[in-house]
Structures are given as C-alpha cells and as structure tokens.
Amino acid sequence: MFSWRTTRLVAVAPMFLAVNACPPLPTPEFEATPFFVDEFSGSGRPDWPTWKLGDGFSWHDEWMTPRSENVRMADGRMVLEARAEEYHEGKHFTSGMAWSTESFLFGKFEARIKMSTGAGTWSSFWFNCVPECTPPWPAGGEIDVVEHVANPELDAGVGWAHSNLHFEHDASGELDNTTYNTDTRIDPAGGPAGWHTYGLEWVPGEIRFFVDGRRTATHRKSDEGPGGWWPFDTIPEELRFALLLGDWAGTVDASKMPQRMEVDWVRGYRYIGPR
C-alpha cells in the first residue's frame, strides 16, 4: 500500500538523478578581469612605470630612440614610427620600441594592432626572457605572438601574420635553435592594412596563438619528447612591441617613410588553472 509521501518520492527521484548526471562546468583557466591593461588614452610618451622605451641600440637597420617622433600616444593609440633620418652614425633610420617593466609567467594576453606595410618594415608583438635570465636567450625562450614582415620578396610577407616559438633544445644536451612558425593570412594581397587582435594563451606545458579570436596554432611541452628543453614553464618573460627594419623584412624603402605600427590596446589576464 503506497501513501502520498511514498508516491511523491518515487516521482521526484528520476529528476534528481537527471540533474546529477549533468557534466560539471569547466574550470576557467584565466581571471575574467585583466590585471595588466593599457588603453593608451593619454598623450606624450607611454607611461612609466608600465613601459620602458628603446634607447640607443640597433638590432637591424633601425636605431631605437625614446623620442616622441618614434614612440608616443595619440588618438587613443600607441604609435611606433620609423623615420628616414641620419640620427646615429652608420644608421639611416630611426624607430621605436616599448617593453613592459613587469615580467610574466603564464597568462592570456591580447593586443589590437595595425601593422606597418612599408617595404622593409617588421612589426612585432612578442615576449622575451629578461636580459639577465638564466639560461640567456635563445635558450631562455622567446614567444612571438605576431610578426608582420613587409617583404615583397616573401610569399608570406605583407598581409601575413607569423607566430613563433624560439628556444634552444636537444635531448642529447647539444643545443640548437628551434623555431615553430605558423603563417596566417590577415589582409588581402594589395589591400590596406587592417586592425586585428592577436592573442596568446600561455599555460603550463602549452602555448596557443590566436588571430581575431581564432586559434591558429598550439605547441606543447610534450611535443619535445623525453628530456626536451622547454623554458616556458619556469622563466618569466617581458612583453614587447617594436617596429624593426630590414633583415627578414628585406630592403627598407626610404621613399615610403615614415611608417607606423599602431597599438590600440593591450590586456593581460592572470592564469588561475592548475600548475
């Protein structure tokens, strides 16, 4: 004989079981609110203490200066400008660079950027181990979120985004430079340079690259095999923006100067997943 209470429990029990069968929600890997952010809404040079500016050195055909002619904030953007000028002996061009005073280990980072398209320009957003890191670069690691090389001689030059990892590794102990390169078409051939958002998700044992929210590449520590070197789980790196000239980007066209790389904003989200 069933009472009302017994009948009610029988009816409810299947509903309870169905709710328990739902899979748990995935644990978020990153905080929802950025801990590192710059909208470049001011004027003059990018603010200290967030940024350091390139001053008095050269990697290729450019000479880096912290002058407002080469690096500044304007119209809500950070502008890195390359110019044809005899500013330093032996160099025919100047340009700008900014890198974070803070170094990072893991996180999600994004920046909205408009690349330079003048022949010989090389727009870059990357992470590099700090100068005093141990082991030093390249063994210490480099994460190239995006590089755009305006070299008309390259099949993947103007209108292509390159994402790379650079580090030295070899299970035998003999180090050699390793590059993982991914090419992504961002702008039509011959078309104007557009604004795009370039992203990095950097978690223990894995690095993911994104263009406009679409994942373009994933690289894992496990791909290196037993004993493979992977510096990205232990060595903090600085965030950098630079407009370089020459070398991989080819011959600089002085007649097209000045050229600009513009950064609308940059944001970093703290990693909160398992370690």
Protein backbone atom coordinates (compact mmCIF):
# COMPACT_ATOMS: atom_id res chain seq x y z
CA MET A 1 0.00 0.00 0.00
CA PHE A 2 1.52 3.37 -1.10
CA SER A 3 1.00 6.54 0.87
CA TRP A 4 1.00 10.00 -0.76
CA ARG A 5 4.51 10.59 0.60
CA THR A 6 5.89 7.39 -0.95
CA THR A 7 4.36 8.17 -4.33
CA ARG A 8 5.82 11.68 -4.30
CA LEU A 9 9.34 10.40 -3.62
CA VAL A 10 9.13 7.96 -6.49
CA ALA A 11 8.12 10.74 -8.88
CA VAL A 12 10.88 13.10 -7.80
CA ALA A 13 13.75 10.61 -7.74
CA PRO A 14 14.29 10.44 -11.55
CA MET A 15 14.53 14.24 -11.71
CA PHE A 16 17.21 14.22 -9.02
CA LEU A 17 19.23 11.60 -10.87
CA ALA A 18 18.99 13.55 -14.13
CA VAL A 19 20.39 16.70 -12.53
CA ASN A 20 23.32 14.79 -11.03
CA ALA A 21 24.15 13.34 -14.46
CA CYS A 22 24.99 16.78 -15.94
CA PRO A 23 28.74 17.23 -16.56
CA PRO A 24 30.49 19.80 -14.37
CA LEU A 25 31.29 23.18 -15.83
CA PRO A 26 34.93 23.52 -16.94
CA THR A 27 37.22 25.32 -14.54
CA PRO A 28 38.28 28.67 -16.04
CA GLU A 29 41.97 28.99 -16.84
CA PHE A 30 42.14 32.78 -16.59
CA GLU A 31 40.62 35.54 -14.48
CA ALA A 32 37.79 37.41 -16.19
CA THR A 33 39.20 40.86 -15.35
CA PRO A 34 42.58 41.87 -16.79
CA PHE A 35 45.36 42.53 -14.30
CA PHE A 36 47.57 44.19 -16.94
CA VAL A 37 45.91 46.72 -19.24
CA ASP A 38 46.81 49.83 -21.20
CA GLU A 39 44.32 51.62 -23.45
CA PHE A 40 46.91 54.27 -24.43
CA SER A 41 44.37 57.02 -23.81
CA GLY A 42 46.86 59.68 -22.81
CA SER A 43 49.27 61.84 -24.75
CA GLY A 44 53.05 62.09 -24.95
CA ARG A 45 55.19 59.01 -24.40
CA PRO A 46 53.82 55.73 -22.95
CA ASP A 47 53.70 55.89 -19.17
CA TRP A 48 56.43 54.85 -16.80
CA PRO A 49 56.39 52.65 -14.72
CA THR A 50 54.42 50.39 -17.10
CA TRP A 51 56.80 50.73 -20.05
CA LYS A 52 60.47 51.11 -20.85
CA LEU A 53 61.39 52.63 -24.21
CA GLY A 54 64.09 51.58 -26.65
CA ASP A 55 67.04 53.95 -26.38
CA GLY A 56 70.39 53.87 -28.14
CA PHE A 57 70.66 50.44 -29.74
CA SER A 58 70.00 48.65 -33.01
CA TRP A 59 69.08 45.09 -33.97
CA HIS A 60 68.95 45.55 -37.73
CA ASP A 61 68.71 48.68 -39.92
CA GLU A 62 66.97 50.89 -37.34
CA TRP A 63 68.30 52.97 -34.43
CA MET A 64 65.92 52.92 -31.46
CA THR A 65 65.16 56.20 -29.71
CA PRO A 66 62.68 57.18 -26.96
CA ARG A 67 61.82 60.46 -28.72
CA SER A 68 58.17 61.31 -29.33
CA GLU A 69 58.95 61.21 -33.05
CA ASN A 70 59.47 57.45 -32.68
CA VAL A 71 57.17 56.39 -29.84
CA ARG A 72 54.15 58.24 -28.48
CA MET A 73 50.48 58.05 -27.56
CA ALA A 74 47.99 59.77 -29.88
CA ASP A 75 44.28 59.34 -30.63
CA GLY A 76 43.96 56.54 -28.08
CA ARG A 77 46.82 54.51 -29.54
CA MET A 78 50.49 53.85 -29.02
CA VAL A 79 52.34 54.80 -32.19
CA LEU A 80 55.73 53.31 -33.07
CA GLU A 81 57.08 55.28 -36.01
CA ALA A 82 60.04 54.53 -38.26
CA ARG A 83 61.65 57.52 -39.94
CA ALA A 84 64.34 58.06 -42.56
CA GLU A 85 66.91 60.29 -40.87
CA GLU A 86 70.62 60.39 -40.10
CA TYR A 87 70.22 60.37 -36.32
CA HIS A 88 73.07 58.00 -35.45
CA GLU A 89 76.31 57.39 -37.29
CA GLY A 90 76.03 54.48 -39.69
CA LYS A 91 72.23 54.24 -39.43
CA HIS A 92 69.82 55.84 -41.89
CA PHE A 93 66.59 55.14 -39.99
CA THR A 94 65.17 55.56 -36.50
CA SER A 95 62.30 53.67 -34.91
CA GLY A 96 60.54 52.95 -31.63
CA MET A 97 60.11 50.14 -29.13
CA ALA A 98 58.30 49.71 -25.80
CA TRP A 99 58.52 46.80 -23.38
CA SER A 100 56.94 46.10 -20.03
CA THR A 101 58.77 46.81 -16.81
CA GLU A 102 56.98 43.75 -15.40
CA SER A 103 57.79 40.20 -16.48
CA PHE A 104 55.21 37.42 -16.75
CA LEU A 105 54.92 33.65 -16.40
CA PHE A 106 51.65 32.23 -17.80
CA GLY A 107 48.50 34.16 -18.66
CA LYS A 108 46.26 35.22 -21.51
CA PHE A 109 47.45 38.28 -23.44
CA GLU A 110 45.82 40.17 -26.30
CA ALA A 111 46.61 43.32 -28.27
CA ARG A 112 44.75 45.09 -31.06
CA ILE A 113 47.32 46.20 -33.64
CA LYS A 114 47.58 47.78 -37.07
CA MET A 115 50.77 46.70 -38.82
CA SER A 116 53.14 48.74 -40.95
CA THR A 117 53.14 47.74 -44.64
CA GLY A 118 56.05 49.81 -45.98
CA ALA A 119 58.72 47.67 -47.63
CA GLY A 120 61.39 46.64 -45.16
CA THR A 121 59.29 47.12 -42.00
CA TRP A 122 58.89 44.42 -39.38
CA SER A 123 56.07 44.93 -36.84
CA SER A 124 56.38 42.77 -33.72
CA PHE A 125 54.46 41.83 -30.55
CA TRP A 126 56.37 39.25 -28.52
CA PHE A 127 57.65 38.03 -25.18
CA ASN A 128 61.33 37.60 -24.41
CA CYS A 129 63.18 36.41 -21.34
CA VAL A 130 64.64 39.30 -19.39
CA PRO A 131 68.24 40.22 -20.31
CA GLU A 132 69.65 38.62 -17.17
CA CYS A 133 67.63 35.38 -17.46
CA THR A 134 69.38 32.04 -16.92
CA PRO A 135 69.98 30.48 -19.35
CA PRO A 136 70.14 33.55 -21.61
CA TRP A 137 68.36 33.95 -24.93
CA PRO A 138 67.67 31.96 -27.03
CA ALA A 139 67.74 29.05 -24.57
CA GLY A 140 65.69 31.22 -22.19
CA GLY A 141 62.87 31.36 -24.71
CA GLU A 142 61.03 33.78 -26.98
CA ILE A 143 57.29 33.80 -27.72
CA ASP A 144 56.40 35.71 -30.88
CA VAL A 145 52.67 36.38 -30.66
CA VAL A 146 52.79 38.07 -34.07
CA GLU A 147 55.38 39.36 -36.51
CA HIS A 148 54.48 41.06 -39.78
CA VAL A 149 57.32 41.40 -42.28
CA ALA A 150 56.62 43.71 -45.21
CA ASN A 151 59.00 41.98 -47.60
CA PRO A 152 57.63 41.89 -51.17
CA GLU A 153 60.03 39.04 -51.99
CA LEU A 154 58.38 36.68 -49.47
CA ASP A 155 55.37 34.51 -50.30
CA ALA A 156 54.09 35.17 -46.77
CA GLY A 157 55.12 38.81 -46.43
CA VAL A 158 52.66 41.73 -46.48
CA GLY A 159 49.26 40.67 -45.17
CA TRP A 160 50.54 37.63 -43.27
CA ALA A 161 50.91 37.15 -39.51
CA HIS A 162 53.75 34.94 -38.26
CA SER A 163 53.59 33.33 -34.80
CA ASN A 164 56.71 31.63 -33.49
CA LEU A 165 58.47 29.98 -30.59
CA HIS A 166 62.24 30.31 -30.37
CA PHE A 167 64.33 28.32 -27.92
CA GLU A 168 67.30 26.00 -27.88
CA HIS A 169 66.71 22.37 -27.13
CA ASP A 170 68.10 18.93 -27.66
CA ALA A 171 67.66 15.84 -25.54
CA SER A 172 71.34 14.97 -26.03
CA GLY A 173 72.41 18.24 -24.46
CA GLU A 174 73.61 19.82 -27.70
CA LEU A 175 71.54 22.96 -28.14
CA ASP A 176 70.26 24.19 -31.49
CA ASN A 177 67.86 27.00 -32.29
CA THR A 178 64.31 25.73 -32.76
CA THR A 179 61.51 27.63 -34.45
CA TYR A 180 57.82 26.77 -34.65
CA ASN A 181 56.37 29.09 -37.27
CA THR A 182 52.70 29.49 -38.20
CA ASP A 183 51.62 31.77 -41.07
CA THR A 184 48.10 33.25 -41.07
CA ARG A 185 46.61 35.45 -43.80
CA ILE A 186 45.23 38.61 -42.17
CA ASP A 187 44.76 41.11 -45.03
CA PRO A 188 44.12 40.61 -48.76
CA ALA A 189 47.07 40.91 -51.12
CA GLY A 190 47.45 44.53 -52.17
CA GLY A 191 44.75 45.65 -49.74
CA PRO A 192 45.06 48.17 -46.91
CA ALA A 193 46.42 47.10 -43.55
CA GLY A 194 43.62 46.39 -41.10
CA TRP A 195 43.19 46.27 -37.36
CA HIS A 196 43.41 42.78 -35.88
CA THR A 197 43.52 41.29 -32.39
CA TYR A 198 46.45 38.97 -31.71
CA GLY A 199 46.35 36.66 -28.72
CA LEU A 200 48.39 34.27 -26.62
CA GLU A 201 47.23 31.70 -24.09
CA TRP A 202 50.25 30.62 -22.08
CA VAL A 203 49.64 27.79 -19.63
CA PRO A 204 51.90 25.15 -18.07
CA GLY A 205 53.14 22.84 -20.78
CA GLU A 206 51.28 24.55 -23.62
CA ILE A 207 51.24 27.73 -25.71
CA ARG A 208 48.35 28.75 -28.01
CA PHE A 209 48.26 31.52 -30.61
CA PHE A 210 45.15 33.38 -31.82
CA VAL A 211 44.21 35.88 -34.53
CA ASP A 212 40.87 37.68 -34.10
CA GLY A 213 39.78 35.07 -31.56
CA ARG A 214 40.54 32.08 -33.82
CA ARG A 215 43.19 29.64 -32.65
CA THR A 216 45.95 29.37 -35.25
CA ALA A 217 48.48 27.12 -33.50
CA THR A 218 49.12 25.08 -30.36
CA HIS A 219 52.56 23.97 -29.14
CA ARG A 220 53.07 21.58 -26.23
CA LYS A 221 55.95 20.66 -23.98
CA SER A 222 55.10 17.01 -24.61
CA ASP A 223 55.98 17.51 -28.30
CA GLU A 224 59.63 17.86 -27.25
CA GLY A 225 59.85 14.27 -26.09
CA PRO A 226 61.74 12.90 -23.07
CA GLY A 227 64.46 15.27 -21.95
CA GLY A 228 63.37 18.00 -24.35
CA TRP A 229 64.08 21.57 -23.25
CA TRP A 230 61.01 23.78 -22.63
CA PRO A 231 61.82 27.09 -20.90
CA PHE A 232 58.27 28.45 -20.91
CA ASP A 233 57.20 26.82 -17.62
CA THR A 234 59.94 28.34 -15.47
CA ILE A 235 61.40 31.52 -17.00
CA PRO A 236 59.43 34.82 -16.81
CA GLU A 237 59.36 36.99 -19.93
CA GLU A 238 58.81 40.67 -20.76
CA LEU A 239 56.08 41.83 -23.14
CA ARG A 240 57.44 43.83 -26.08
CA PHE A 241 56.26 45.92 -29.04
CA ALA A 242 58.70 47.08 -31.70
CA LEU A 243 58.86 48.33 -35.28
CA LEU A 244 62.06 46.87 -36.70
CA LEU A 245 63.62 47.47 -40.12
CA GLY A 246 65.47 45.31 -42.63
CA ASP A 247 66.92 41.81 -42.27
CA TRP A 248 63.97 39.35 -42.59
CA ALA A 249 61.80 42.25 -43.81
CA GLY A 250 64.13 42.92 -46.75
CA THR A 251 65.35 46.24 -48.12
CA VAL A 252 63.85 49.33 -46.49
CA ASP A 253 62.12 51.70 -48.91
CA ALA A 254 63.16 55.14 -47.64
CA SER A 255 60.75 56.85 -50.04
CA LYS A 256 57.80 55.36 -48.12
CA MET A 257 58.86 56.74 -44.75
CA PRO A 258 57.59 57.46 -42.20
CA GLN A 259 55.90 54.14 -41.40
CA ARG A 260 53.80 53.30 -38.35
CA MET A 261 52.85 50.35 -36.22
CA GLU A 262 49.87 51.27 -34.01
CA VAL A 263 48.62 49.54 -30.85
CA ASP A 264 45.05 50.31 -29.79
CA TRP A 265 45.18 48.39 -26.50
CA VAL A 266 46.88 45.52 -24.70
CA ARG A 267 45.41 43.33 -21.94
CA GLY A 268 46.70 40.51 -19.77
CA TYR A 269 44.60 38.03 -17.77
CA ARG A 270 46.09 36.11 -14.87
CA TYR A 271 46.34 32.32 -15.14
CA ILE A 272 44.38 30.57 -12.35
CA GLY A 273 44.39 26.97 -13.58
CA PRO A 274 46.36 24.00 -12.24
CA ARG A 275 50.15 24.09 -12.17
